[in-house]
PDB file of C-alpha atoms in Angstrom:
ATOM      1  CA  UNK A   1      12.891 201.086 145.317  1.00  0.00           C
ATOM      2  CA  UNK A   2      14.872 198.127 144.123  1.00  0.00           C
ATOM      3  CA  UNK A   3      17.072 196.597 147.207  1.00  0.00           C
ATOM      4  CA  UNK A   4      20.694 196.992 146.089  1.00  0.00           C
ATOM      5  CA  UNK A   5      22.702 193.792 146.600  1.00  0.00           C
ATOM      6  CA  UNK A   6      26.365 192.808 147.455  1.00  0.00           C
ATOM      7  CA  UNK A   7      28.343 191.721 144.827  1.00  0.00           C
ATOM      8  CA  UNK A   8      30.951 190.056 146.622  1.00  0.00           C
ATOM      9  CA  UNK A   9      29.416 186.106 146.919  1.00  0.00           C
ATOM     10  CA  UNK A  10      29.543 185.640 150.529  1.00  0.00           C
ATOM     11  CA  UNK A  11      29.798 182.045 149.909  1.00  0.00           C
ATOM     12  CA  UNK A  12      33.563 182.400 147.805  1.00  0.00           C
ATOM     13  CA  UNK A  13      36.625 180.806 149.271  1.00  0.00           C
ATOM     14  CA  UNK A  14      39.163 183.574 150.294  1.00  0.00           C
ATOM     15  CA  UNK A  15      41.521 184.134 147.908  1.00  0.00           C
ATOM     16  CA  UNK A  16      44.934 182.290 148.246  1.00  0.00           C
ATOM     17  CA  UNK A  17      48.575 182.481 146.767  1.00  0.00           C
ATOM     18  CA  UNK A  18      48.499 180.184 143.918  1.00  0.00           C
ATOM     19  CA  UNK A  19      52.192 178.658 142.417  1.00  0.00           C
ATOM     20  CA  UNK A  20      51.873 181.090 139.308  1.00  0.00           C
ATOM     21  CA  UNK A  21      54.597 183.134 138.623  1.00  0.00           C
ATOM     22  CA  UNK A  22      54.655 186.200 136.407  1.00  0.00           C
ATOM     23  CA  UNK A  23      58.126 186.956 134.763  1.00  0.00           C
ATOM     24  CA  UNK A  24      58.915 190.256 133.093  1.00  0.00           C
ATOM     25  CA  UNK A  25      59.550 189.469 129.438  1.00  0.00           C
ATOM     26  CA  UNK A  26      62.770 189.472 128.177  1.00  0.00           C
ATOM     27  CA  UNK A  27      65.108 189.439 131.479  1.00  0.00           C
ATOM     28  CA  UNK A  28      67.768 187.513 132.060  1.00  0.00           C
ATOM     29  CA  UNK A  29      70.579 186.767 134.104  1.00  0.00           C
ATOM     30  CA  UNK A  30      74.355 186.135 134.226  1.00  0.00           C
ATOM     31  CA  UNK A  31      75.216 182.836 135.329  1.00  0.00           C
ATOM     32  CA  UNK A  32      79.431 182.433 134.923  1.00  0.00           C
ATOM     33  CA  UNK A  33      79.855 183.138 131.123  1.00  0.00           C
ATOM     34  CA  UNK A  34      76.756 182.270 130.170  1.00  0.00           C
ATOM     35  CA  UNK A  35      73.702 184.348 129.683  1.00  0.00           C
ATOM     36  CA  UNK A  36      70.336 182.530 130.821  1.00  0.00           C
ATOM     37  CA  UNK A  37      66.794 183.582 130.290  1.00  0.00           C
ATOM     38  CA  UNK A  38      63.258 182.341 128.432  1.00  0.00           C
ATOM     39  CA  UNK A  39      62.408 183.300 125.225  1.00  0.00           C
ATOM     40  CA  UNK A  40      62.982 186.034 124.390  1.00  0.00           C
ATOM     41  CA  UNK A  41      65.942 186.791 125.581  1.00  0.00           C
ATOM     42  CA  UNK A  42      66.226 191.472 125.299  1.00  0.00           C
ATOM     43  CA  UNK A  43      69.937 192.194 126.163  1.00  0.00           C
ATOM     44  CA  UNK A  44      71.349 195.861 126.939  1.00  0.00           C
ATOM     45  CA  UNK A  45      72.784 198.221 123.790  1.00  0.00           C
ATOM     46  CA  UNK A  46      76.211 197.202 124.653  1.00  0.00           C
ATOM     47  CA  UNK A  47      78.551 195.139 122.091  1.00  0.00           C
ATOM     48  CA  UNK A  48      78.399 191.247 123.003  1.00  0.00           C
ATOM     49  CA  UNK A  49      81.595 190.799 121.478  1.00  0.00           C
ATOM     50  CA  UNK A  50      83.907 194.320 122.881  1.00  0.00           C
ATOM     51  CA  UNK A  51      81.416 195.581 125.395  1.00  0.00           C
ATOM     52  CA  UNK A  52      81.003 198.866 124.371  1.00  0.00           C
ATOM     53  CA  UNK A  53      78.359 201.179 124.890  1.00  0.00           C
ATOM     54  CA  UNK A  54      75.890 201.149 121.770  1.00  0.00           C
ATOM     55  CA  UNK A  55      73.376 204.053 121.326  1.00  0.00           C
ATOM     56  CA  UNK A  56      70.234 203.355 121.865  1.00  0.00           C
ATOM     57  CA  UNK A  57      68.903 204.946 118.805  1.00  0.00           C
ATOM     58  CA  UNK A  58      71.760 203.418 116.593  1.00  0.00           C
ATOM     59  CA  UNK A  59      69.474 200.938 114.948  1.00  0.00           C
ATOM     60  CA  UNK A  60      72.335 199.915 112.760  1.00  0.00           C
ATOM     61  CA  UNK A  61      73.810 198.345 115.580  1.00  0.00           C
ATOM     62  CA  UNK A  62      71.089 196.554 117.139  1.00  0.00           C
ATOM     63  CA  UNK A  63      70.523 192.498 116.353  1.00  0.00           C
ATOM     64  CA  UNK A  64      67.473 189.830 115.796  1.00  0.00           C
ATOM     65  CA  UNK A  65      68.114 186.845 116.144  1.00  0.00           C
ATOM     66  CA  UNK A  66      66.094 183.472 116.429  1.00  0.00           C
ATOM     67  CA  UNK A  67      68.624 181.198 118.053  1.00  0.00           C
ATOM     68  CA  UNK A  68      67.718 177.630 118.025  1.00  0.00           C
ATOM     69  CA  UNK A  69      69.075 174.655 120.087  1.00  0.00           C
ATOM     70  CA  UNK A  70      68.748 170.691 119.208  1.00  0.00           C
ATOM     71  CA  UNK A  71      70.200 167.767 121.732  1.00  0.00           C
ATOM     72  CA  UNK A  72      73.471 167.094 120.740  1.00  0.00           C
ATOM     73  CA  UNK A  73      73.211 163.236 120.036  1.00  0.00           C
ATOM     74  CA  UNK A  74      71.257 164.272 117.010  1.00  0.00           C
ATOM     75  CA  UNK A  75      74.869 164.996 114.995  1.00  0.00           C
ATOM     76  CA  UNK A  76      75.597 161.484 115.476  1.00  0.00           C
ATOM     77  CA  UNK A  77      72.402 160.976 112.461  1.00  0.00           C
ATOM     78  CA  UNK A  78      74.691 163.412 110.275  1.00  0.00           C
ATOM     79  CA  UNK A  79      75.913 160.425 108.300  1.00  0.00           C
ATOM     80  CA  UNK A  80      72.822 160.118 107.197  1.00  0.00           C
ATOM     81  CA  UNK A  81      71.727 163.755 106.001  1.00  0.00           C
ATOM     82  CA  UNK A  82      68.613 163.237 105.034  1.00  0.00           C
ATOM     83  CA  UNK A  83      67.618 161.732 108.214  1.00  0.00           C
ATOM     84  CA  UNK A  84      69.553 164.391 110.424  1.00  0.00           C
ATOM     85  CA  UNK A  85      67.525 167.079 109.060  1.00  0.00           C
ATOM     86  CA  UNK A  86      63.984 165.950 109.825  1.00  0.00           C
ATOM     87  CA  UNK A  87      65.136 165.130 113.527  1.00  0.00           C
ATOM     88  CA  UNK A  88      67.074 168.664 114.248  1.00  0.00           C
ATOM     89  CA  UNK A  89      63.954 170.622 112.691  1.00  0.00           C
ATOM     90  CA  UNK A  90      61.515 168.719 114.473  1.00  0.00           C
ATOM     91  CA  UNK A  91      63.305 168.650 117.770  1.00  0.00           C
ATOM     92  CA  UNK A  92      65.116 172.325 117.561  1.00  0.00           C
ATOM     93  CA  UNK A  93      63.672 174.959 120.299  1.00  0.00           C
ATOM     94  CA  UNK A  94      63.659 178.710 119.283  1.00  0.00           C
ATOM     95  CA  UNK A  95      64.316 181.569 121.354  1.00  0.00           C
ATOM     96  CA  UNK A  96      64.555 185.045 120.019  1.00  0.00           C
ATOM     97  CA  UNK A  97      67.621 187.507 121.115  1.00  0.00           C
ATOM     98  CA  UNK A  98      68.016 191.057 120.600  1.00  0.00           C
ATOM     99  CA  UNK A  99      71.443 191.862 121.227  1.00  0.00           C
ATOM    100  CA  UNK A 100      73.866 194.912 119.722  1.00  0.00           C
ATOM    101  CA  UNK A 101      77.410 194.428 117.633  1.00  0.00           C
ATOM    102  CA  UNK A 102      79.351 197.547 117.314  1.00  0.00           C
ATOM    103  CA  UNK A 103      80.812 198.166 113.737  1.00  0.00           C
ATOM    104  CA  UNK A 104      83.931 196.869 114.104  1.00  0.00           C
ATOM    105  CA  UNK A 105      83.308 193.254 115.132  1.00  0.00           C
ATOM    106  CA  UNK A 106      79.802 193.445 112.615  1.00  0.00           C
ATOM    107  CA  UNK A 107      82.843 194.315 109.874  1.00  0.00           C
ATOM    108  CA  UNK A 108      84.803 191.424 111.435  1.00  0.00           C
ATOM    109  CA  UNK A 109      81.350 188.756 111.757  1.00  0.00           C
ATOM    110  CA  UNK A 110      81.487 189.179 107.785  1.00  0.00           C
ATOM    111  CA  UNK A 111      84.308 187.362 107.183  1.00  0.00           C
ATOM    112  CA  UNK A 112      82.689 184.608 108.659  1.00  0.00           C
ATOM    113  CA  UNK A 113      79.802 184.893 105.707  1.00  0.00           C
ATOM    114  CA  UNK A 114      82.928 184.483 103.553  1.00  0.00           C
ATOM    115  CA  UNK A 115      84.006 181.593 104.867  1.00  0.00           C
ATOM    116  CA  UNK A 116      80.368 180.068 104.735  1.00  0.00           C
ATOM    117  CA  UNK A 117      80.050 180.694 101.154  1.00  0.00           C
ATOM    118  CA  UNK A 118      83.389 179.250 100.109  1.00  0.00           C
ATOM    119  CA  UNK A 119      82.709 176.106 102.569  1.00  0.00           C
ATOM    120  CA  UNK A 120      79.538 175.733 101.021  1.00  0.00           C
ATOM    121  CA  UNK A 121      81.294 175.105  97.129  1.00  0.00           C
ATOM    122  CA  UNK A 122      83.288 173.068  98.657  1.00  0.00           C
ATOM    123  CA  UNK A 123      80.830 171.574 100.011  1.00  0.00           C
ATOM    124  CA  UNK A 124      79.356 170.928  96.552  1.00  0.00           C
ATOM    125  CA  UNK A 125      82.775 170.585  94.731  1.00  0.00           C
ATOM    126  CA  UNK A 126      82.854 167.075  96.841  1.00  0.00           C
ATOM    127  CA  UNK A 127      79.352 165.510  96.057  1.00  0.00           C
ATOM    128  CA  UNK A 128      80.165 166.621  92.587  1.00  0.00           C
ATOM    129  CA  UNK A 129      83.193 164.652  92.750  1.00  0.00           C
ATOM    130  CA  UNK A 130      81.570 161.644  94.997  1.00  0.00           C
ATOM    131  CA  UNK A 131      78.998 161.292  92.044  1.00  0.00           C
ATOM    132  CA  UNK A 132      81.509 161.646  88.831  1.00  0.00           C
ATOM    133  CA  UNK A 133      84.252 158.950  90.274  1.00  0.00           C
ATOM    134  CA  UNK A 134      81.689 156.825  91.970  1.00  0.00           C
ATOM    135  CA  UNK A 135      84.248 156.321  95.252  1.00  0.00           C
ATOM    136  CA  UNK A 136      83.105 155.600  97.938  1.00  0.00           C
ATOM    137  CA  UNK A 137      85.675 157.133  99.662  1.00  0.00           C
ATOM    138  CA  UNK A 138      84.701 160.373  98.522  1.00  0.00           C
ATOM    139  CA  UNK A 139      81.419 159.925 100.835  1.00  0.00           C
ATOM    140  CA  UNK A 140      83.811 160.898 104.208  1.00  0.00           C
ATOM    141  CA  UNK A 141      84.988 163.963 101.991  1.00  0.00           C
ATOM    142  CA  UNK A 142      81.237 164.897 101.995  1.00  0.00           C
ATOM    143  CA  UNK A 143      80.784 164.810 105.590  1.00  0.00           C
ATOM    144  CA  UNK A 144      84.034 166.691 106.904  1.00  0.00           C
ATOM    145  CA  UNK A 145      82.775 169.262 104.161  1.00  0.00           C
ATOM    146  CA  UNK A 146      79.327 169.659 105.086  1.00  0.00           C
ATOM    147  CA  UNK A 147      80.805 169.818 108.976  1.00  0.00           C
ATOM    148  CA  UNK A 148      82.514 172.767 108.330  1.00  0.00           C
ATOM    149  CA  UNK A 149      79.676 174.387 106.297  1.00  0.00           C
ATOM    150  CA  UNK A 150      77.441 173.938 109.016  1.00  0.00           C
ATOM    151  CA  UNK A 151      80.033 175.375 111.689  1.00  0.00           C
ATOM    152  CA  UNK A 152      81.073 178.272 109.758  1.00  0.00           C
ATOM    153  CA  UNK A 153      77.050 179.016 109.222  1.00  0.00           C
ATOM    154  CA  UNK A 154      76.682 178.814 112.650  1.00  0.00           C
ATOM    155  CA  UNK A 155      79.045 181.551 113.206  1.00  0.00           C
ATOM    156  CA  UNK A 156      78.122 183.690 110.322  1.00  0.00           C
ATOM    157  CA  UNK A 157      75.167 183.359 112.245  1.00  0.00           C
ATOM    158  CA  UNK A 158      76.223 185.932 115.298  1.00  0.00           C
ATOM    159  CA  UNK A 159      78.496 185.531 117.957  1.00  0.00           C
ATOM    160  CA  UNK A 160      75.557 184.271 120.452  1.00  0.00           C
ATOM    161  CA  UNK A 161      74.576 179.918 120.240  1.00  0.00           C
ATOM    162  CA  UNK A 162      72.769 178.099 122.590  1.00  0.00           C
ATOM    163  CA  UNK A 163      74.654 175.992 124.638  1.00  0.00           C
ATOM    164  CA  UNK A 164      71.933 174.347 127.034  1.00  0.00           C
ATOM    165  CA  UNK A 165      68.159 174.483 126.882  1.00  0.00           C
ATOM    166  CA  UNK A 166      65.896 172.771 130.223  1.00  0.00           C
ATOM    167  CA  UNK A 167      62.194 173.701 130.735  1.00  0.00           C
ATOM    168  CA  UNK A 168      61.966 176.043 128.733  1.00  0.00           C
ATOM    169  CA  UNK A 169      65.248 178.237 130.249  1.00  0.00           C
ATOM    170  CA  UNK A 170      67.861 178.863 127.545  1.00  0.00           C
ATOM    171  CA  UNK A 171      71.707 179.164 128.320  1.00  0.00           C
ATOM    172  CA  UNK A 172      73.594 181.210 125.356  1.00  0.00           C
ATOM    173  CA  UNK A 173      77.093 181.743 125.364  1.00  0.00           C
ATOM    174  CA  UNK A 174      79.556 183.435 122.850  1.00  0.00           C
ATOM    175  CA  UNK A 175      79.491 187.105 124.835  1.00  0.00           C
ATOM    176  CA  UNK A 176      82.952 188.219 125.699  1.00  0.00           C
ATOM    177  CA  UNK A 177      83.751 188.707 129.182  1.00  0.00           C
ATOM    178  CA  UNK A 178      83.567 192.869 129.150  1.00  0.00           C
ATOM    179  CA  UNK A 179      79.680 192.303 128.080  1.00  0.00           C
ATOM    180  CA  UNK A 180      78.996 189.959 130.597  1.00  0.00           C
ATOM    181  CA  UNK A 181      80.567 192.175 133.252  1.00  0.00           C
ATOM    182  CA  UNK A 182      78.268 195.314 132.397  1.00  0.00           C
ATOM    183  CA  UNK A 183      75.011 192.874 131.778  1.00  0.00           C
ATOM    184  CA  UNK A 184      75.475 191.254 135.247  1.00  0.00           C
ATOM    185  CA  UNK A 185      75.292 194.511 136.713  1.00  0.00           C
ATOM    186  CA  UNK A 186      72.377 195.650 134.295  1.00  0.00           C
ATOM    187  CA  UNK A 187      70.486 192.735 135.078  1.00  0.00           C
ATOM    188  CA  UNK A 188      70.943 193.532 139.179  1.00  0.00           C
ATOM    189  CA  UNK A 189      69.546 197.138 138.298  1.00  0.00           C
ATOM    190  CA  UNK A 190      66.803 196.264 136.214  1.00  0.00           C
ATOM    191  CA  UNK A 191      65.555 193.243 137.731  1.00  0.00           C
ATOM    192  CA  UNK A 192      61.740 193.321 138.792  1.00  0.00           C
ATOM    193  CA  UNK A 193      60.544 190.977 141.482  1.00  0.00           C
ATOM    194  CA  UNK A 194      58.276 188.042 139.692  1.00  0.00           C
ATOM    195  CA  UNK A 195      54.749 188.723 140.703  1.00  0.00           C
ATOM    196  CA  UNK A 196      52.197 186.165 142.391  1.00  0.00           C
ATOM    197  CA  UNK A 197      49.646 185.487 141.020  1.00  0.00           C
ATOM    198  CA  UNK A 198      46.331 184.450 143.081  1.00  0.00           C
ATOM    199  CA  UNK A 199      44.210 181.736 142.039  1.00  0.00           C
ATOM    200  CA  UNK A 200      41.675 184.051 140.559  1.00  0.00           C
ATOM    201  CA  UNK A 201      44.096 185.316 138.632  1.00  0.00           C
ATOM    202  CA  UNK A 202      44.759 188.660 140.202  1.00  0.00           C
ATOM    203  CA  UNK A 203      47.905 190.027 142.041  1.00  0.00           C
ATOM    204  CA  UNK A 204      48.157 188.921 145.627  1.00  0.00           C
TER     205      UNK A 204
END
């Protein structure tokens, strides 16, 4: 009969707390007004910009968003558009939010898209202009106009922006004060303590 061996190795080290840290996916926190997490970022069914109570299977309500943040010394390059572009996509990070907007401020986040669009002509109107009279001049009309194109895309965008990003933790702000009152205490009520992980890998 065949001997049957351990097959624990005598000879392993003992398993030890290792540094790695396991964080639920999509939590957050409230810090002040702003709302601070890794990507992604899953906030409660509750209106960021009212705070009220969205259904949960009221799709219609619910929001995807890929927020992206860029050092803001990079605007200083916007004279130079061409250049400004290749340096914000190149150095932009991307975090993904779900988030809910109750019909009445989604009705009121459209006018926004109207103000984008008409920005955005004149926007064009000016480079049109810049080119046909040759001024010089003209060339500051450009920027001030593609300023406010970009701002008013920004907040067609959604309420939520990144203001800060540090290794790899996002700050957003934009939610109104009601929202962050009922996500603080969602976040307390949900929260999950991080789990060590041993070196091997498995829960200590």
């Amino acid at each position: 009969m065949a001997t049957q061996h351990n097959s624990t190795n005598p000879f392993a080290s003992p398993m030890t707390a290792g540094e790695t840290v396991k964080v639920e996916s999509g939590s957050f926190e409230i810090q002040g007004e702003r709302i601070v997490g890794t990507d992604p970022i899953i906030l409660p069914h509750v209106c960021v910009k009212c705070g009220a109570t969205q259904s949960a299977q009221d799709s219609s309500t619910r929001r995807k968003k890929d927020l992206y943040w860029v050092h803001p010394a990079i605007f200083v390059l916007v004279i130079q558009l061409l250049i400004f572009l290749i340096v914000y996509l190149v150095t932009r990070r991307k975090c993904h939010v779900e988030y809910s907007l109750c019909r009445e401020c989604n009705a009121k986040q459209r006018i926004n898209i109207v103000y984008s669009l008409a920005s955005l002509g004149i926007f064009i109107g000016m480079i049109a202009l810049m080119v046909h009279f040759e001024n010089a001049w003209l060339s500051l009309g450009v920027i001030i106009a593609f300023v406010v194109m970009l701002t008013f895309i920004i907040r067609a965008g959604g309420p939520l922006t990144v203001k800060a990003y540090k290794e790899g933790e996002f700050q957003l702000r934009g939610a109104s004060p009601e929202f962050l009152q009922v996500a603080a205490t969602y976040a307390e009520t949900h929260a999950i303590p991080a789990a060590v992980l041993a070196e091997d890998g498995r829960l200590a």
